[in-house]
PDB file of C-alpha atoms in Angstrom:
ATOM      1  CA  MET A  16       0.000   0.000   0.000  1.00 31.00           C
ATOM      2  CA  GLU A  17       1.329   3.414  -0.964  1.00 34.00           C
ATOM      3  CA  VAL A  18       1.613   5.789   1.974  1.00 32.00           C
ATOM      4  CA  PHE A  19       3.288   9.157   2.133  1.00 32.00           C
ATOM      5  CA  SER A  20       3.513  11.791   4.821  1.00 35.00           C
ATOM      6  CA  HIS A  21       5.158  15.097   5.579  1.00 36.00           C
ATOM      7  CA  ASN A  22       6.939  13.534   8.524  1.00 39.00           C
ATOM      8  CA  LYS A  23       8.229  10.117   9.454  1.00 40.00           C
ATOM      9  CA  THR A  24       5.310   7.929  10.403  1.00 44.00           C
ATOM     10  CA  PRO A  25       5.477   5.519  13.364  1.00 46.00           C
ATOM     11  CA  LEU A  26       5.402   1.864  12.351  1.00 40.00           C
ATOM     12  CA  PHE A  27       2.328   1.259  14.519  1.00 45.00           C
ATOM     13  CA  PHE A  28       0.286   3.674  12.424  1.00 46.00           C
ATOM     14  CA  LEU A  29       1.586   2.262   9.171  1.00 39.00           C
ATOM     15  CA  VAL A  30       0.380  -1.166  10.254  1.00 42.00           C
ATOM     16  CA  LEU A  31      -2.944   0.291  11.349  1.00 45.00           C
ATOM     17  CA  PHE A  32      -3.292   2.186   8.100  1.00 47.00           C
ATOM     18  CA  ALA A  33      -2.495  -0.899   6.047  1.00 41.00           C
ATOM     19  CA  SER A  34      -5.516  -2.577   7.594  1.00 43.00           C
ATOM     20  CA  LEU A  35      -7.758  -0.166   5.683  1.00 45.00           C
ATOM     21  CA  ILE A  36      -7.589  -2.382   2.642  1.00 42.00           C
ATOM     22  CA  THR A  37      -9.493  -5.089   4.502  1.00 39.00           C
ATOM     23  CA  LEU A  38     -12.442  -2.753   4.906  1.00 42.00           C
ATOM     24  CA  ALA A  39     -13.480  -3.078   1.266  1.00 41.00           C
ATOM     25  CA  LEU A  40     -17.038  -4.350   1.391  1.00 45.00           C
ATOM     26  CA  GLY A  41     -19.338  -5.793  -1.217  1.00 52.00           C
ATOM     27  CA  GLN A  42     -17.541  -6.540  -4.468  1.00 77.00           C
ATOM     28  CA  THR A  43     -15.359  -3.449  -4.742  1.00 95.00           C
ATOM     29  CA  ARG A  44     -11.638  -4.036  -4.552  1.00 96.00           C
ATOM     30  CA  VAL A  45      -8.331  -2.244  -4.849  1.00 96.00           C
ATOM     31  CA  GLY A  46      -6.823  -2.655  -8.325  1.00 96.00           C
ATOM     32  CA  PHE A  47     -10.161  -3.262 -10.068  1.00 97.00           C
ATOM     33  CA  TYR A  48      -8.963  -1.491 -13.254  1.00 98.00           C
ATOM     34  CA  GLN A  49      -5.401  -2.806 -13.170  1.00 97.00           C
ATOM     35  CA  THR A  50      -5.694  -4.424 -16.588  1.00 98.00           C
ATOM     36  CA  SER A  51      -8.746  -2.718 -18.106  1.00 98.00           C
ATOM     37  CA  CYS A  52      -7.702   0.899 -17.443  1.00 98.00           C
ATOM     38  CA  PRO A  53      -4.407   1.012 -15.532  1.00 98.00           C
ATOM     39  CA  ARG A  54      -4.016   4.825 -15.675  1.00 98.00           C
ATOM     40  CA  VAL A  55      -7.428   5.600 -14.178  1.00 98.00           C
ATOM     41  CA  GLU A  56      -6.131   7.041 -10.916  1.00 98.00           C
ATOM     42  CA  ALA A  57      -3.430   9.104 -12.612  1.00 98.00           C
ATOM     43  CA  ILE A  58      -6.000  10.595 -14.998  1.00 98.00           C
ATOM     44  CA  VAL A  59      -8.435  11.489 -12.214  1.00 98.00           C
ATOM     45  CA  GLN A  60      -5.640  12.915 -10.099  1.00 97.00           C
ATOM     46  CA  SER A  61      -4.534  15.088 -13.020  1.00 97.00           C
ATOM     47  CA  ALA A  62      -8.048  16.493 -13.461  1.00 97.00           C
ATOM     48  CA  VAL A  63      -8.374  17.305  -9.760  1.00 96.00           C
ATOM     49  CA  ALA A  64      -4.917  18.897  -9.682  1.00 96.00           C
ATOM     50  CA  ALA A  65      -5.723  21.088 -12.683  1.00 96.00           C
ATOM     51  CA  ALA A  66      -8.914  22.298 -11.030  1.00 95.00           C
ATOM     52  CA  ASN A  67      -7.022  22.966  -7.818  1.00 93.00           C
ATOM     53  CA  ARG A  68      -4.501  25.142  -9.639  1.00 93.00           C
ATOM     54  CA  ALA A  69      -7.324  27.150 -11.191  1.00 94.00           C
ATOM     55  CA  ASN A  70      -9.306  27.531  -7.952  1.00 89.00           C
ATOM     56  CA  PRO A  71      -8.238  25.792  -4.711  1.00 86.00           C
ATOM     57  CA  GLY A  72     -11.714  26.351  -3.303  1.00 82.00           C
ATOM     58  CA  VAL A  73     -13.430  24.002  -5.738  1.00 82.00           C
ATOM     59  CA  PRO A  74     -11.877  20.513  -5.247  1.00 76.00           C
ATOM     60  CA  PRO A  75     -12.838  20.310  -1.530  1.00 81.00           C
ATOM     61  CA  GLY A  76     -16.436  20.258  -2.710  1.00 90.00           C
ATOM     62  CA  LEU A  77     -15.798  16.800  -4.137  1.00 95.00           C
ATOM     63  CA  VAL A  78     -15.654  15.292  -0.641  1.00 95.00           C
ATOM     64  CA  ARG A  79     -19.058  16.790   0.104  1.00 95.00           C
ATOM     65  CA  MET A  80     -20.412  15.631  -3.254  1.00 97.00           C
ATOM     66  CA  PHE A  81     -19.214  12.072  -2.574  1.00 98.00           C
ATOM     67  CA  PHE A  82     -20.896  12.169   0.839  1.00 98.00           C
ATOM     68  CA  HIS A  83     -24.186  13.407  -0.654  1.00 98.00           C
ATOM     69  CA  ASP A  84     -24.019  10.750  -3.354  1.00 98.00           C
ATOM     70  CA  CYS A  85     -23.370   7.833  -1.010  1.00 98.00           C
ATOM     71  CA  PHE A  86     -26.124   8.770   1.442  1.00 98.00           C
ATOM     72  CA  VAL A  87     -28.831   8.677  -1.252  1.00 97.00           C
ATOM     73  CA  ASN A  88     -29.330   5.186  -2.700  1.00 95.00           C
ATOM     74  CA  GLY A  89     -25.646   4.359  -2.313  1.00 98.00           C
ATOM     75  CA  CYS A  90     -22.419   5.451  -4.006  1.00 98.00           C
ATOM     76  CA  ASP A  91     -23.678   5.263  -7.584  1.00 98.00           C
ATOM     77  CA  ALA A  92     -23.046   8.735  -9.079  1.00 98.00           C
ATOM     78  CA  SER A  93     -26.770   9.535  -9.055  1.00 98.00           C
ATOM     79  CA  ILE A  94     -25.778  12.975  -7.722  1.00 98.00           C
ATOM     80  CA  LEU A  95     -24.166  13.736 -11.097  1.00 98.00           C
ATOM     81  CA  ILE A  96     -27.305  13.373 -13.237  1.00 98.00           C
ATOM     82  CA  ASN A  97     -28.469  16.695 -14.625  1.00 97.00           C
ATOM     83  CA  GLY A  98     -32.141  17.312 -15.335  1.00 96.00           C
ATOM     84  CA  ASP A  99     -35.458  18.293 -13.839  1.00 96.00           C
ATOM     85  CA  GLY A 100     -36.225  16.405 -10.648  1.00 97.00           C
ATOM     86  CA  SER A 101     -32.765  14.818 -10.305  1.00 98.00           C
ATOM     87  CA  GLU A 102     -30.833  14.617  -7.035  1.00 98.00           C
ATOM     88  CA  ARG A 103     -28.633  17.423  -8.270  1.00 97.00           C
ATOM     89  CA  THR A 104     -31.611  19.818  -8.218  1.00 97.00           C
ATOM     90  CA  ALA A 105     -32.676  19.023  -4.640  1.00 97.00           C
ATOM     91  CA  PRO A 106     -32.236  21.844  -2.083  1.00 94.00           C
ATOM     92  CA  PRO A 107     -29.408  20.112  -0.152  1.00 93.00           C
ATOM     93  CA  ASN A 108     -27.422  19.755  -3.385  1.00 95.00           C
ATOM     94  CA  THR A 109     -27.931  23.026  -5.223  1.00 91.00           C
ATOM     95  CA  LEU A 110     -24.792  24.568  -3.718  1.00 87.00           C
ATOM     96  CA  LEU A 111     -22.482  21.618  -4.450  1.00 92.00           C
ATOM     97  CA  ARG A 112     -19.471  22.410  -6.640  1.00 91.00           C
ATOM     98  CA  GLY A 113     -16.993  20.416  -8.711  1.00 95.00           C
ATOM     99  CA  TYR A 114     -19.135  18.671 -11.327  1.00 97.00           C
ATOM    100  CA  GLU A 115     -16.875  19.958 -14.099  1.00 97.00           C
ATOM    101  CA  ILE A 116     -13.914  18.134 -12.520  1.00 97.00           C
ATOM    102  CA  ILE A 117     -15.673  14.788 -12.773  1.00 98.00           C
ATOM    103  CA  ASP A 118     -16.713  15.594 -16.347  1.00 98.00           C
ATOM    104  CA  ALA A 119     -13.124  16.457 -17.293  1.00 98.00           C
ATOM    105  CA  ALA A 120     -11.806  13.188 -15.874  1.00 98.00           C
ATOM    106  CA  LYS A 121     -14.559  11.185 -17.573  1.00 98.00           C
ATOM    107  CA  THR A 122     -13.828  12.772 -20.954  1.00 98.00           C
ATOM    108  CA  GLN A 123     -10.188  11.754 -20.705  1.00 98.00           C
ATOM    109  CA  LEU A 124     -11.040   8.260 -19.537  1.00 98.00           C
ATOM    110  CA  GLU A 125     -13.512   7.705 -22.354  1.00 98.00           C
ATOM    111  CA  THR A 126     -10.669   8.450 -24.757  1.00 98.00           C
ATOM    112  CA  GLU A 127      -8.193   6.183 -22.975  1.00 98.00           C
ATOM    113  CA  CYS A 128     -10.505   3.267 -22.096  1.00 98.00           C
ATOM    114  CA  PRO A 129     -14.053   3.857 -23.358  1.00 98.00           C
ATOM    115  CA  GLY A 130     -16.956   2.311 -21.496  1.00 98.00           C
ATOM    116  CA  VAL A 131     -14.820   0.951 -18.674  1.00 98.00           C
ATOM    117  CA  VAL A 132     -14.623   3.320 -15.700  1.00 98.00           C
ATOM    118  CA  SER A 133     -17.795   4.277 -13.868  1.00 98.00           C
ATOM    119  CA  CYS A 134     -18.586   7.830 -12.838  1.00 98.00           C
ATOM    120  CA  ALA A 135     -19.144   6.502  -9.312  1.00 98.00           C
ATOM    121  CA  ASP A 136     -15.535   5.339  -9.142  1.00 98.00           C
ATOM    122  CA  ILE A 137     -14.257   8.610 -10.625  1.00 98.00           C
ATOM    123  CA  LEU A 138     -16.020  10.512  -7.843  1.00 98.00           C
ATOM    124  CA  ALA A 139     -14.606   8.194  -5.169  1.00 98.00           C
ATOM    125  CA  ILE A 140     -11.050   8.683  -6.442  1.00 98.00           C
ATOM    126  CA  ALA A 141     -11.486  12.432  -6.894  1.00 97.00           C
ATOM    127  CA  ALA A 142     -12.745  12.853  -3.320  1.00 97.00           C
ATOM    128  CA  ARG A 143      -9.611  11.114  -2.023  1.00 97.00           C
ATOM    129  CA  ASP A 144      -7.337  13.207  -4.245  1.00 96.00           C
ATOM    130  CA  SER A 145      -8.908  16.484  -3.136  1.00 95.00           C
ATOM    131  CA  VAL A 146      -8.001  15.608   0.454  1.00 95.00           C
ATOM    132  CA  LEU A 147      -4.409  14.890  -0.555  1.00 94.00           C
ATOM    133  CA  LEU A 148      -4.096  18.178  -2.421  1.00 93.00           C
ATOM    134  CA  ALA A 149      -5.339  19.997   0.670  1.00 93.00           C
ATOM    135  CA  GLY A 150      -2.607  18.515   2.847  1.00 91.00           C
ATOM    136  CA  GLY A 151      -3.916  15.104   3.858  1.00 91.00           C
ATOM    137  CA  ILE A 152      -0.861  13.162   4.972  1.00 81.00           C
ATOM    138  CA  ALA A 153      -1.767   9.637   3.893  1.00 70.00           C
ATOM    139  CA  ARG A 154      -2.829   8.331   0.490  1.00 81.00           C
ATOM    140  CA  TRP A 155      -5.368   5.599   1.092  1.00 93.00           C
ATOM    141  CA  GLN A 156      -6.208   3.029  -1.542  1.00 95.00           C
ATOM    142  CA  VAL A 157      -9.744   3.319  -2.879  1.00 97.00           C
ATOM    143  CA  PRO A 158     -11.596   0.047  -3.502  1.00 97.00           C
ATOM    144  CA  LEU A 159     -13.171   0.293  -6.976  1.00 98.00           C
ATOM    145  CA  GLY A 160     -15.693  -1.562  -9.103  1.00 98.00           C
ATOM    146  CA  ARG A 161     -18.833   0.502  -8.485  1.00 98.00           C
ATOM    147  CA  ARG A 162     -21.333   0.853 -11.290  1.00 98.00           C
ATOM    148  CA  ASP A 163     -23.487   3.871 -12.033  1.00 98.00           C
ATOM    149  CA  GLY A 164     -27.072   3.974 -10.849  1.00 98.00           C
ATOM    150  CA  LEU A 165     -30.138   4.172 -13.074  1.00 98.00           C
ATOM    151  CA  VAL A 166     -32.225   6.381 -10.787  1.00 98.00           C
ATOM    152  CA  SER A 167     -31.751   9.971  -9.636  1.00 98.00           C
ATOM    153  CA  ARG A 168     -34.670  11.606  -7.839  1.00 98.00           C
ATOM    154  CA  ALA A 169     -34.667  14.826  -5.833  1.00 98.00           C
ATOM    155  CA  ALA A 170     -37.343  13.311  -3.608  1.00 97.00           C
ATOM    156  CA  ASP A 171     -34.876  10.691  -2.367  1.00 97.00           C
ATOM    157  CA  THR A 172     -32.663  13.316  -0.702  1.00 97.00           C
ATOM    158  CA  THR A 173     -35.042  14.038   2.170  1.00 93.00           C
ATOM    159  CA  ASN A 174     -33.061  11.892   4.615  1.00 90.00           C
ATOM    160  CA  LEU A 175     -29.647  13.425   3.909  1.00 96.00           C
ATOM    161  CA  PRO A 176     -27.891  14.638   7.068  1.00 96.00           C
ATOM    162  CA  ALA A 177     -28.839  18.311   7.354  1.00 96.00           C
ATOM    163  CA  PHE A 178     -27.100  21.450   8.611  1.00 96.00           C
ATOM    164  CA  ASN A 179     -29.536  21.753  11.524  1.00 96.00           C
ATOM    165  CA  ASP A 180     -29.750  18.108  12.620  1.00 98.00           C
ATOM    166  CA  ALA A 181     -29.465  17.322  16.315  1.00 98.00           C
ATOM    167  CA  VAL A 182     -26.791  14.821  17.361  1.00 98.00           C
ATOM    168  CA  ASP A 183     -29.240  11.957  17.876  1.00 98.00           C
ATOM    169  CA  VAL A 184     -30.679  12.535  14.404  1.00 98.00           C
ATOM    170  CA  GLN A 185     -27.200  12.524  12.876  1.00 98.00           C
ATOM    171  CA  ILE A 186     -26.300   9.314  14.704  1.00 98.00           C
ATOM    172  CA  ARG A 187     -29.499   7.658  13.460  1.00 98.00           C
ATOM    173  CA  LYS A 188     -28.945   8.705   9.845  1.00 98.00           C
ATOM    174  CA  PHE A 189     -25.388   7.374   9.901  1.00 98.00           C
ATOM    175  CA  ALA A 190     -26.474   4.128  11.546  1.00 98.00           C
ATOM    176  CA  GLU A 191     -29.066   3.608   8.814  1.00 97.00           C
ATOM    177  CA  LYS A 192     -26.160   3.538   6.348  1.00 97.00           C
ATOM    178  CA  GLY A 193     -24.075   1.144   8.418  1.00 97.00           C
ATOM    179  CA  LEU A 194     -21.827   3.848   9.871  1.00 98.00           C
ATOM    180  CA  ASN A 195     -21.183   4.410  13.563  1.00 98.00           C
ATOM    181  CA  THR A 196     -20.756   7.475  15.770  1.00 98.00           C
ATOM    182  CA  GLN A 197     -16.989   7.418  15.247  1.00 97.00           C
ATOM    183  CA  ASP A 198     -17.622   7.679  11.500  1.00 98.00           C
ATOM    184  CA  LEU A 199     -19.993  10.579  12.111  1.00 98.00           C
ATOM    185  CA  VAL A 200     -17.472  12.649  14.055  1.00 98.00           C
ATOM    186  CA  THR A 201     -14.590  11.759  11.762  1.00 97.00           C
ATOM    187  CA  LEU A 202     -16.393  12.476   8.493  1.00 98.00           C
ATOM    188  CA  SER A 203     -17.758  15.720   9.920  1.00 98.00           C
ATOM    189  CA  GLY A 204     -14.091  16.692  10.080  1.00 96.00           C
ATOM    190  CA  ALA A 205     -14.255  17.046   6.296  1.00 96.00           C
ATOM    191  CA  HIS A 206     -15.676  20.477   7.096  1.00 96.00           C
ATOM    192  CA  THR A 207     -12.089  21.499   7.735  1.00 94.00           C
ATOM    193  CA  LEU A 208     -12.266  22.065   3.956  1.00 93.00           C
ATOM    194  CA  GLY A 209     -14.515  24.315   1.956  1.00 90.00           C
ATOM    195  CA  THR A 210     -17.238  26.849   2.578  1.00 92.00           C
ATOM    196  CA  GLY A 211     -20.919  27.123   3.350  1.00 93.00           C
ATOM    197  CA  ALA A 212     -23.467  29.665   2.174  1.00 94.00           C
ATOM    198  CA  CYS A 213     -24.927  32.181   4.611  1.00 97.00           C
ATOM    199  CA  LEU A 214     -28.266  30.601   3.733  1.00 94.00           C
ATOM    200  CA  VAL A 215     -27.533  27.481   5.792  1.00 95.00           C
ATOM    201  CA  PHE A 216     -26.463  29.100   9.058  1.00 98.00           C
ATOM    202  CA  SER A 217     -27.574  32.756   9.230  1.00 97.00           C
ATOM    203  CA  TYR A 218     -30.611  31.766  11.311  1.00 98.00           C
ATOM    204  CA  ARG A 219     -28.119  30.993  14.104  1.00 98.00           C
ATOM    205  CA  LEU A 220     -26.973  34.615  14.049  1.00 98.00           C
ATOM    206  CA  TYR A 221     -30.281  36.455  14.302  1.00 98.00           C
ATOM    207  CA  ASN A 222     -33.256  34.260  15.150  1.00 97.00           C
ATOM    208  CA  PHE A 223     -32.146  30.961  16.609  1.00 98.00           C
ATOM    209  CA  ASN A 224     -35.118  28.747  17.453  1.00 96.00           C
ATOM    210  CA  ASN A 225     -37.430  31.765  17.075  1.00 95.00           C
ATOM    211  CA  THR A 226     -35.752  33.616  19.954  1.00 96.00           C
ATOM    212  CA  ASN A 227     -34.946  36.759  17.930  1.00 95.00           C
ATOM    213  CA  GLY A 228     -31.416  36.269  19.169  1.00 97.00           C
ATOM    214  CA  PRO A 229     -28.296  34.261  18.320  1.00 98.00           C
ATOM    215  CA  ASP A 230     -27.409  30.688  19.139  1.00 98.00           C
ATOM    216  CA  PRO A 231     -25.847  30.932  22.633  1.00 98.00           C
ATOM    217  CA  CYS A 232     -23.260  28.308  21.632  1.00 97.00           C
ATOM    218  CA  ILE A 233     -21.542  30.763  19.290  1.00 98.00           C
ATOM    219  CA  ASP A 234     -18.461  32.502  20.684  1.00 98.00           C
ATOM    220  CA  PRO A 235     -19.387  36.241  21.021  1.00 98.00           C
ATOM    221  CA  ALA A 236     -16.379  37.473  19.040  1.00 98.00           C
ATOM    222  CA  PHE A 237     -17.057  34.925  16.318  1.00 98.00           C
ATOM    223  CA  LEU A 238     -20.714  35.984  16.235  1.00 98.00           C
ATOM    224  CA  THR A 239     -19.614  39.499  15.311  1.00 98.00           C
ATOM    225  CA  THR A 240     -17.391  38.115  12.560  1.00 98.00           C
ATOM    226  CA  LEU A 241     -20.180  35.995  11.109  1.00 98.00           C
ATOM    227  CA  ARG A 242     -22.688  38.849  11.261  1.00 98.00           C
ATOM    228  CA  ASN A 243     -20.263  41.055   9.333  1.00 98.00           C
ATOM    229  CA  LEU A 244     -19.915  38.325   6.702  1.00 97.00           C
ATOM    230  CA  CYS A 245     -23.638  37.530   6.600  1.00 98.00           C
ATOM    231  CA  PRO A 246     -25.624  40.673   7.471  1.00 98.00           C
ATOM    232  CA  ASN A 247     -29.300  40.171   8.222  1.00 96.00           C
ATOM    233  CA  GLY A 248     -31.140  40.304   4.906  1.00 94.00           C
ATOM    234  CA  GLY A 249     -27.880  40.205   2.937  1.00 96.00           C
ATOM    235  CA  ASP A 250     -26.700  37.911   0.148  1.00 96.00           C
ATOM    236  CA  SER A 251     -27.743  34.436   1.273  1.00 94.00           C
ATOM    237  CA  ARG A 252     -25.448  32.781  -1.269  1.00 93.00           C
ATOM    238  CA  ARG A 253     -22.262  34.396   0.020  1.00 96.00           C
ATOM    239  CA  ARG A 254     -19.837  31.666   1.025  1.00 94.00           C
ATOM    240  CA  VAL A 255     -18.031  31.539   4.353  1.00 96.00           C
ATOM    241  CA  ALA A 256     -15.206  29.230   5.451  1.00 95.00           C
ATOM    242  CA  LEU A 257     -16.489  26.314   7.532  1.00 96.00           C
ATOM    243  CA  ASP A 258     -13.095  26.118   9.246  1.00 95.00           C
ATOM    244  CA  THR A 259     -12.056  29.707   9.892  1.00 91.00           C
ATOM    245  CA  GLY A 260      -8.558  30.427   8.647  1.00 86.00           C
ATOM    246  CA  SER A 261      -8.019  26.930   7.273  1.00 86.00           C
ATOM    247  CA  GLU A 262     -10.692  26.251   4.664  1.00 87.00           C
ATOM    248  CA  ASN A 263      -8.218  24.989   2.073  1.00 87.00           C
ATOM    249  CA  ARG A 264      -6.110  22.930   4.469  1.00 91.00           C
ATOM    250  CA  PHE A 265      -6.934  19.412   5.632  1.00 93.00           C
ATOM    251  CA  ASP A 266      -6.072  19.520   9.333  1.00 92.00           C
ATOM    252  CA  THR A 267      -7.606  19.248  12.804  1.00 93.00           C
ATOM    253  CA  SER A 268      -8.371  22.949  13.342  1.00 94.00           C
ATOM    254  CA  TYR A 269     -12.048  22.218  12.657  1.00 96.00           C
ATOM    255  CA  PHE A 270     -12.235  20.390  15.990  1.00 96.00           C
ATOM    256  CA  ALA A 271     -10.397  23.189  17.783  1.00 95.00           C
ATOM    257  CA  ASN A 272     -12.985  25.604  16.426  1.00 96.00           C
ATOM    258  CA  LEU A 273     -15.807  23.457  17.794  1.00 97.00           C
ATOM    259  CA  ARG A 274     -14.155  23.567  21.223  1.00 96.00           C
ATOM    260  CA  SER A 275     -14.035  27.370  20.994  1.00 97.00           C
ATOM    261  CA  GLY A 276     -17.653  27.803  19.904  1.00 98.00           C
ATOM    262  CA  ARG A 277     -16.582  28.679  16.380  1.00 98.00           C
ATOM    263  CA  GLY A 278     -18.396  25.965  14.461  1.00 98.00           C
ATOM    264  CA  VAL A 279     -20.293  27.544  11.568  1.00 98.00           C
ATOM    265  CA  LEU A 280     -22.980  24.907  11.031  1.00 98.00           C
ATOM    266  CA  GLU A 281     -25.329  23.995  13.851  1.00 98.00           C
ATOM    267  CA  SER A 282     -24.900  20.289  13.040  1.00 98.00           C
ATOM    268  CA  ASP A 283     -21.156  20.714  13.606  1.00 98.00           C
ATOM    269  CA  GLN A 284     -21.265  22.744  16.809  1.00 98.00           C
ATOM    270  CA  VAL A 285     -23.733  20.390  18.514  1.00 98.00           C
ATOM    271  CA  LEU A 286     -21.127  17.627  18.269  1.00 98.00           C
ATOM    272  CA  TRP A 287     -19.185  19.450  20.981  1.00 97.00           C
ATOM    273  CA  GLY A 288     -22.267  19.785  23.182  1.00 97.00           C
ATOM    274  CA  ASN A 289     -22.948  16.051  23.307  1.00 97.00           C
ATOM    275  CA  PRO A 290     -20.725  14.066  25.724  1.00 97.00           C
ATOM    276  CA  THR A 291     -20.327  11.068  23.400  1.00 97.00           C
ATOM    277  CA  THR A 292     -19.425  12.964  20.254  1.00 97.00           C
ATOM    278  CA  ARG A 293     -17.310  15.477  22.194  1.00 96.00           C
ATOM    279  CA  THR A 294     -15.182  12.652  23.600  1.00 94.00           C
ATOM    280  CA  LEU A 295     -14.559  11.365  20.086  1.00 94.00           C
ATOM    281  CA  ALA A 296     -13.741  14.851  18.790  1.00 95.00           C
ATOM    282  CA  GLN A 297     -11.276  15.437  21.625  1.00 93.00           C
ATOM    283  CA  ARG A 298      -9.131  12.597  20.275  1.00 91.00           C
ATOM    284  CA  PHE A 299      -8.298  14.836  17.330  1.00 93.00           C
ATOM    285  CA  LEU A 300      -7.097  17.749  19.447  1.00 90.00           C
ATOM    286  CA  GLY A 301      -3.624  18.411  20.811  1.00 69.00           C
ATOM    287  CA  VAL A 302      -0.182  19.543  19.738  1.00 54.00           C
ATOM    288  CA  SER A 303       1.399  16.183  18.975  1.00 54.00           C
ATOM    289  CA  GLY A 304       2.011  15.229  15.370  1.00 53.00           C
ATOM    290  CA  LEU A 305       0.304  11.944  16.223  1.00 60.00           C
ATOM    291  CA  VAL A 306      -2.989  13.822  16.615  1.00 62.00           C
ATOM    292  CA  GLY A 307      -3.029  14.832  12.965  1.00 72.00           C
ATOM    293  CA  LEU A 308      -1.943  11.359  11.951  1.00 81.00           C
ATOM    294  CA  THR A 309      -4.739   9.790  14.008  1.00 88.00           C
ATOM    295  CA  PHE A 310      -7.315  11.987  12.289  1.00 92.00           C
ATOM    296  CA  ASN A 311      -5.945  11.162   8.833  1.00 92.00           C
ATOM    297  CA  VAL A 312      -5.971   7.428   9.536  1.00 92.00           C
ATOM    298  CA  GLU A 313      -9.503   7.531  10.961  1.00 95.00           C
ATOM    299  CA  PHE A 314     -10.733   9.719   8.106  1.00 96.00           C
ATOM    300  CA  ALA A 315      -9.367   7.302   5.525  1.00 96.00           C
ATOM    301  CA  ARG A 316     -10.982   4.382   7.332  1.00 96.00           C
ATOM    302  CA  SER A 317     -14.361   6.120   7.419  1.00 97.00           C
ATOM    303  CA  MET A 318     -14.130   7.194   3.770  1.00 97.00           C
ATOM    304  CA  VAL A 319     -13.569   3.583   2.725  1.00 97.00           C
ATOM    305  CA  ARG A 320     -16.545   2.493   4.820  1.00 97.00           C
ATOM    306  CA  MET A 321     -18.777   5.225   3.438  1.00 98.00           C
ATOM    307  CA  GLY A 322     -17.597   4.498  -0.099  1.00 98.00           C
ATOM    308  CA  ASN A 323     -19.131   1.035   0.120  1.00 97.00           C
ATOM    309  CA  ILE A 324     -22.646   2.090   1.067  1.00 97.00           C
ATOM    310  CA  GLU A 325     -25.166   0.211  -1.094  1.00 97.00           C
ATOM    311  CA  VAL A 326     -22.809  -0.004  -4.074  1.00 97.00           C
ATOM    312  CA  LYS A 327     -23.919  -1.439  -7.390  1.00 97.00           C
ATOM    313  CA  THR A 328     -21.478  -3.962  -8.847  1.00 96.00           C
ATOM    314  CA  GLY A 329     -21.297  -6.762 -11.396  1.00 95.00           C
ATOM    315  CA  THR A 330     -24.184  -6.405 -13.844  1.00 95.00           C
ATOM    316  CA  GLN A 331     -26.129  -3.904 -11.749  1.00 97.00           C
ATOM    317  CA  GLY A 332     -26.562  -0.380 -13.100  1.00 98.00           C
ATOM    318  CA  GLU A 333     -24.436   0.768 -16.013  1.00 98.00           C
ATOM    319  CA  ILE A 334     -21.175   2.437 -17.007  1.00 98.00           C
ATOM    320  CA  ARG A 335     -22.247   5.876 -18.209  1.00 98.00           C
ATOM    321  CA  ARG A 336     -20.668   7.400 -21.271  1.00 98.00           C
ATOM    322  CA  VAL A 337     -21.362  10.888 -19.893  1.00 98.00           C
ATOM    323  CA  CYS A 338     -21.588  11.324 -16.151  1.00 98.00           C
ATOM    324  CA  SER A 339     -24.421  13.847 -16.218  1.00 98.00           C
ATOM    325  CA  ALA A 340     -26.826  11.640 -18.212  1.00 98.00           C
ATOM    326  CA  PHE A 341     -28.033   8.057 -18.261  1.00 98.00           C
ATOM    327  CA  ASN A 342     -26.991   6.040 -21.326  1.00 98.00           C
TER     328      ASN A 342
END
């Protein structure tokens, strides 16, 4: 297994990290395209890197897109379908970014090995590569072999984890997909990357729970900052860093911000208010280099687990020629 880091990595963690490969569920496996399209990962990585050079704020959206795809009828690229009533048009997905990156990779792959690589696998690889480009310190192997789904309905997105979900609701939604509370806290750490629109959190600043006041969990100084960025009645689509000062860097500062009452989304901040999820989040805090390594290892483990939710393999689904449309 290929592993790289910015620092020397203790043998214990290398052994632990190597165990990730055993987490491949269903019929996905590492090396699925070894003979049919051996350059698949290099091609996807190139597309993500090119997008990152043009705008470092876009590739982090691929992690969120992968999450939204997997939680609705499995990891089958149904999020990529464009058209009236598709998942892509549903309210939770209208602000997702990065579709053009997947399209660019698919175009290249259709030239190199037509009809072989699924859009679902391209998205899985691209999500991993966006983490690496943002400073993730370990390159995990992505089990492949997913096929693309044949259904994409906006109505199916109603049970996606939401920005205002309570902890117990988040735990239930993750459990319904075979993920545990550790996965919940770890994958929420993906919010160390990227931005969120004022639309999804401004209610916390001005009229939280119909109180005509702010969410008391928000640090007072941070409340002023957020109000300046998202004035009452202002542009609801303005984007704000979910991890203040580190939105393009994959690190553990997201958890430090939760501890300080500087979580932007309500669903993030409540993780610090719950004893169970707070204990898990505290594992990713500290000054030791091992803290960052622990988070990276756990994040990789959870991404592999999530990437195998209700996958279609074998003769199920299809291999799309264009990711935004069914064949």
